[in-house]
């Protein structure tokens, strides 16, 4: 399973960094995080205990549909859909469409390296 590198820096720092990269002042190093959160709090919301359990269910049981995952997890499909879309945005899961309207959740990362520096 893929290991995802996650960085944490304030929105202001991230914006300065993006401008510096665009201006050629900084070249991102190989192995630097590609996914960034603005705070530990925002990271902990995405990787909450409930969401980590959900990710583990997806990885272990490989449900075919969101409805299958809803049955496994005991969560409502609408709640799952919102949670999984957020996790997809960060590259943690993939929501693969098949059979016209069915969506299969796929765990893309189950290990996380977190980079956080107090500057």
PDB file of C-alpha atoms in Angstrom:
ATOM      1  CA  UNK A   1       0.000   0.000   0.000  1.00  0.00           C
ATOM      2  CA  UNK A   2       1.142   3.487  -0.734  1.00  0.00           C
ATOM      3  CA  UNK A   3       2.754   5.627   1.936  1.00  0.00           C
ATOM      4  CA  UNK A   4       1.529   9.211   1.716  1.00  0.00           C
ATOM      5  CA  UNK A   5       3.758  12.114   2.735  1.00  0.00           C
ATOM      6  CA  UNK A   6       1.811  14.891   4.386  1.00  0.00           C
ATOM      7  CA  UNK A   7       3.068  18.330   5.348  1.00  0.00           C
ATOM      8  CA  UNK A   8       1.618  20.831   7.778  1.00  0.00           C
ATOM      9  CA  UNK A   9       2.185  24.565   7.424  1.00  0.00           C
ATOM     10  CA  UNK A  10       0.065  27.649   7.848  1.00  0.00           C
ATOM     11  CA  UNK A  11      -1.930  28.925   4.901  1.00  0.00           C
ATOM     12  CA  UNK A  12       0.253  32.039   4.795  1.00  0.00           C
ATOM     13  CA  UNK A  13       3.462  29.977   4.689  1.00  0.00           C
ATOM     14  CA  UNK A  14       2.010  27.740   2.003  1.00  0.00           C
ATOM     15  CA  UNK A  15       1.002  30.732  -0.137  1.00  0.00           C
ATOM     16  CA  UNK A  16       4.496  32.268   0.192  1.00  0.00           C
ATOM     17  CA  UNK A  17       6.040  28.929  -0.710  1.00  0.00           C
ATOM     18  CA  UNK A  18       3.786  28.548  -3.771  1.00  0.00           C
ATOM     19  CA  UNK A  19       4.723  32.041  -4.982  1.00  0.00           C
ATOM     20  CA  UNK A  20       8.438  31.313  -4.425  1.00  0.00           C
ATOM     21  CA  UNK A  21       8.154  28.038  -6.349  1.00  0.00           C
ATOM     22  CA  UNK A  22       6.336  29.776  -9.215  1.00  0.00           C
ATOM     23  CA  UNK A  23       9.021  32.493  -9.271  1.00  0.00           C
ATOM     24  CA  UNK A  24      11.786  29.889  -9.357  1.00  0.00           C
ATOM     25  CA  UNK A  25      13.220  30.928  -5.983  1.00  0.00           C
ATOM     26  CA  UNK A  26      12.546  27.478  -4.525  1.00  0.00           C
ATOM     27  CA  UNK A  27      12.746  24.079  -6.167  1.00  0.00           C
ATOM     28  CA  UNK A  28      10.734  21.472  -4.278  1.00  0.00           C
ATOM     29  CA  UNK A  29      12.985  18.630  -3.204  1.00  0.00           C
ATOM     30  CA  UNK A  30      12.299  15.046  -4.115  1.00  0.00           C
ATOM     31  CA  UNK A  31      10.437  13.334  -1.327  1.00  0.00           C
ATOM     32  CA  UNK A  32       8.796  16.502  -0.006  1.00  0.00           C
ATOM     33  CA  UNK A  33       5.100  16.235   0.817  1.00  0.00           C
ATOM     34  CA  UNK A  34       2.687  16.777  -2.045  1.00  0.00           C
ATOM     35  CA  UNK A  35      -0.310  16.998   0.287  1.00  0.00           C
ATOM     36  CA  UNK A  36      -0.471  19.925   2.710  1.00  0.00           C
ATOM     37  CA  UNK A  37      -2.744  20.764   5.622  1.00  0.00           C
ATOM     38  CA  UNK A  38      -2.924  24.192   7.229  1.00  0.00           C
ATOM     39  CA  UNK A  39      -2.969  22.836  10.785  1.00  0.00           C
ATOM     40  CA  UNK A  40      -2.754  19.717  12.895  1.00  0.00           C
ATOM     41  CA  UNK A  41      -6.442  20.245  13.616  1.00  0.00           C
ATOM     42  CA  UNK A  42      -7.409  20.060   9.926  1.00  0.00           C
ATOM     43  CA  UNK A  43      -5.278  16.922   9.503  1.00  0.00           C
ATOM     44  CA  UNK A  44      -6.883  15.333  12.557  1.00  0.00           C
ATOM     45  CA  UNK A  45     -10.353  15.999  11.132  1.00  0.00           C
ATOM     46  CA  UNK A  46      -9.533  14.114   7.930  1.00  0.00           C
ATOM     47  CA  UNK A  47      -7.642  11.322   9.715  1.00  0.00           C
ATOM     48  CA  UNK A  48      -9.954  11.099  12.721  1.00  0.00           C
ATOM     49  CA  UNK A  49     -10.310   7.787  14.546  1.00  0.00           C
ATOM     50  CA  UNK A  50     -13.612   7.128  12.734  1.00  0.00           C
ATOM     51  CA  UNK A  51     -12.100   7.891   9.337  1.00  0.00           C
ATOM     52  CA  UNK A  52      -9.049   5.714  10.014  1.00  0.00           C
ATOM     53  CA  UNK A  53     -11.403   2.842  10.931  1.00  0.00           C
ATOM     54  CA  UNK A  54     -13.274   3.483   7.699  1.00  0.00           C
ATOM     55  CA  UNK A  55     -10.031   3.435   5.715  1.00  0.00           C
ATOM     56  CA  UNK A  56      -9.081   0.145   7.355  1.00  0.00           C
ATOM     57  CA  UNK A  57     -12.478  -1.362   6.428  1.00  0.00           C
ATOM     58  CA  UNK A  58     -11.987  -0.286   2.816  1.00  0.00           C
ATOM     59  CA  UNK A  59      -8.485  -1.746   2.707  1.00  0.00           C
ATOM     60  CA  UNK A  60      -9.377  -5.057   4.369  1.00  0.00           C
ATOM     61  CA  UNK A  61     -12.812  -5.760   2.830  1.00  0.00           C
ATOM     62  CA  UNK A  62     -12.522  -3.958  -0.527  1.00  0.00           C
ATOM     63  CA  UNK A  63     -16.252  -3.184  -0.781  1.00  0.00           C
ATOM     64  CA  UNK A  64     -17.687  -3.002  -4.301  1.00  0.00           C
ATOM     65  CA  UNK A  65     -19.991  -0.053  -3.585  1.00  0.00           C
ATOM     66  CA  UNK A  66     -20.662   2.710  -1.080  1.00  0.00           C
ATOM     67  CA  UNK A  67     -23.745   0.769   0.003  1.00  0.00           C
ATOM     68  CA  UNK A  68     -21.537  -2.229   0.840  1.00  0.00           C
ATOM     69  CA  UNK A  69     -19.281   0.057   2.863  1.00  0.00           C
ATOM     70  CA  UNK A  70     -22.306   1.576   4.607  1.00  0.00           C
ATOM     71  CA  UNK A  71     -23.363  -1.909   5.730  1.00  0.00           C
ATOM     72  CA  UNK A  72     -19.834  -2.774   6.894  1.00  0.00           C
ATOM     73  CA  UNK A  73     -19.369   0.484   8.776  1.00  0.00           C
ATOM     74  CA  UNK A  74     -22.877   1.127  10.067  1.00  0.00           C
ATOM     75  CA  UNK A  75     -22.701   4.657   8.640  1.00  0.00           C
ATOM     76  CA  UNK A  76     -25.226   6.258   6.288  1.00  0.00           C
ATOM     77  CA  UNK A  77     -24.315   6.455   2.594  1.00  0.00           C
ATOM     78  CA  UNK A  78     -24.759  10.251   2.501  1.00  0.00           C
ATOM     79  CA  UNK A  79     -22.354  10.672   5.426  1.00  0.00           C
ATOM     80  CA  UNK A  80     -19.885   8.255   3.836  1.00  0.00           C
ATOM     81  CA  UNK A  81     -20.038  10.066   0.525  1.00  0.00           C
ATOM     82  CA  UNK A  82     -19.061  13.419   2.089  1.00  0.00           C
ATOM     83  CA  UNK A  83     -16.275  11.861   4.148  1.00  0.00           C
ATOM     84  CA  UNK A  84     -14.859   9.893   1.228  1.00  0.00           C
ATOM     85  CA  UNK A  85     -14.953  12.900  -1.119  1.00  0.00           C
ATOM     86  CA  UNK A  86     -12.850  14.817   1.391  1.00  0.00           C
ATOM     87  CA  UNK A  87     -10.432  11.905   1.724  1.00  0.00           C
ATOM     88  CA  UNK A  88     -10.279  11.621  -2.077  1.00  0.00           C
ATOM     89  CA  UNK A  89      -9.346  15.300  -2.328  1.00  0.00           C
ATOM     90  CA  UNK A  90      -6.218  14.505  -0.291  1.00  0.00           C
ATOM     91  CA  UNK A  91      -5.339  11.342  -2.239  1.00  0.00           C
ATOM     92  CA  UNK A  92      -6.178   8.975   0.621  1.00  0.00           C
ATOM     93  CA  UNK A  93      -8.957   7.143  -1.230  1.00  0.00           C
ATOM     94  CA  UNK A  94     -10.158   6.859  -4.800  1.00  0.00           C
ATOM     95  CA  UNK A  95     -13.838   6.778  -5.679  1.00  0.00           C
ATOM     96  CA  UNK A  96     -13.906   4.667  -8.831  1.00  0.00           C
ATOM     97  CA  UNK A  97     -17.099   4.831 -10.874  1.00  0.00           C
ATOM     98  CA  UNK A  98     -18.306   1.630 -12.535  1.00  0.00           C
ATOM     99  CA  UNK A  99     -21.562   0.191 -13.862  1.00  0.00           C
ATOM    100  CA  UNK A 100     -22.839   3.682 -14.705  1.00  0.00           C
ATOM    101  CA  UNK A 101     -23.860   4.829 -11.205  1.00  0.00           C
ATOM    102  CA  UNK A 102     -22.000   2.640  -8.731  1.00  0.00           C
ATOM    103  CA  UNK A 103     -18.956   3.972  -6.923  1.00  0.00           C
ATOM    104  CA  UNK A 104     -16.284   1.748  -5.418  1.00  0.00           C
ATOM    105  CA  UNK A 105     -14.117   3.180  -2.623  1.00  0.00           C
ATOM    106  CA  UNK A 106     -10.455   2.181  -2.904  1.00  0.00           C
ATOM    107  CA  UNK A 107      -7.820   2.823  -0.231  1.00  0.00           C
ATOM    108  CA  UNK A 108      -4.882   4.603  -1.882  1.00  0.00           C
ATOM    109  CA  UNK A 109      -2.846   5.116   1.279  1.00  0.00           C
ATOM    110  CA  UNK A 110      -2.787   3.353   4.619  1.00  0.00           C
ATOM    111  CA  UNK A 111       0.532   4.668   5.902  1.00  0.00           C
ATOM    112  CA  UNK A 112       1.339   8.309   6.509  1.00  0.00           C
ATOM    113  CA  UNK A 113       4.568  10.227   7.029  1.00  0.00           C
ATOM    114  CA  UNK A 114       3.828  13.602   8.562  1.00  0.00           C
ATOM    115  CA  UNK A 115       6.260  16.497   8.251  1.00  0.00           C
ATOM    116  CA  UNK A 116       5.716  19.370  10.632  1.00  0.00           C
ATOM    117  CA  UNK A 117       8.216  22.030  11.542  1.00  0.00           C
ATOM    118  CA  UNK A 118       7.654  24.877  13.939  1.00  0.00           C
ATOM    119  CA  UNK A 119       9.113  27.912  12.215  1.00  0.00           C
TER     120      UNK A 119
END
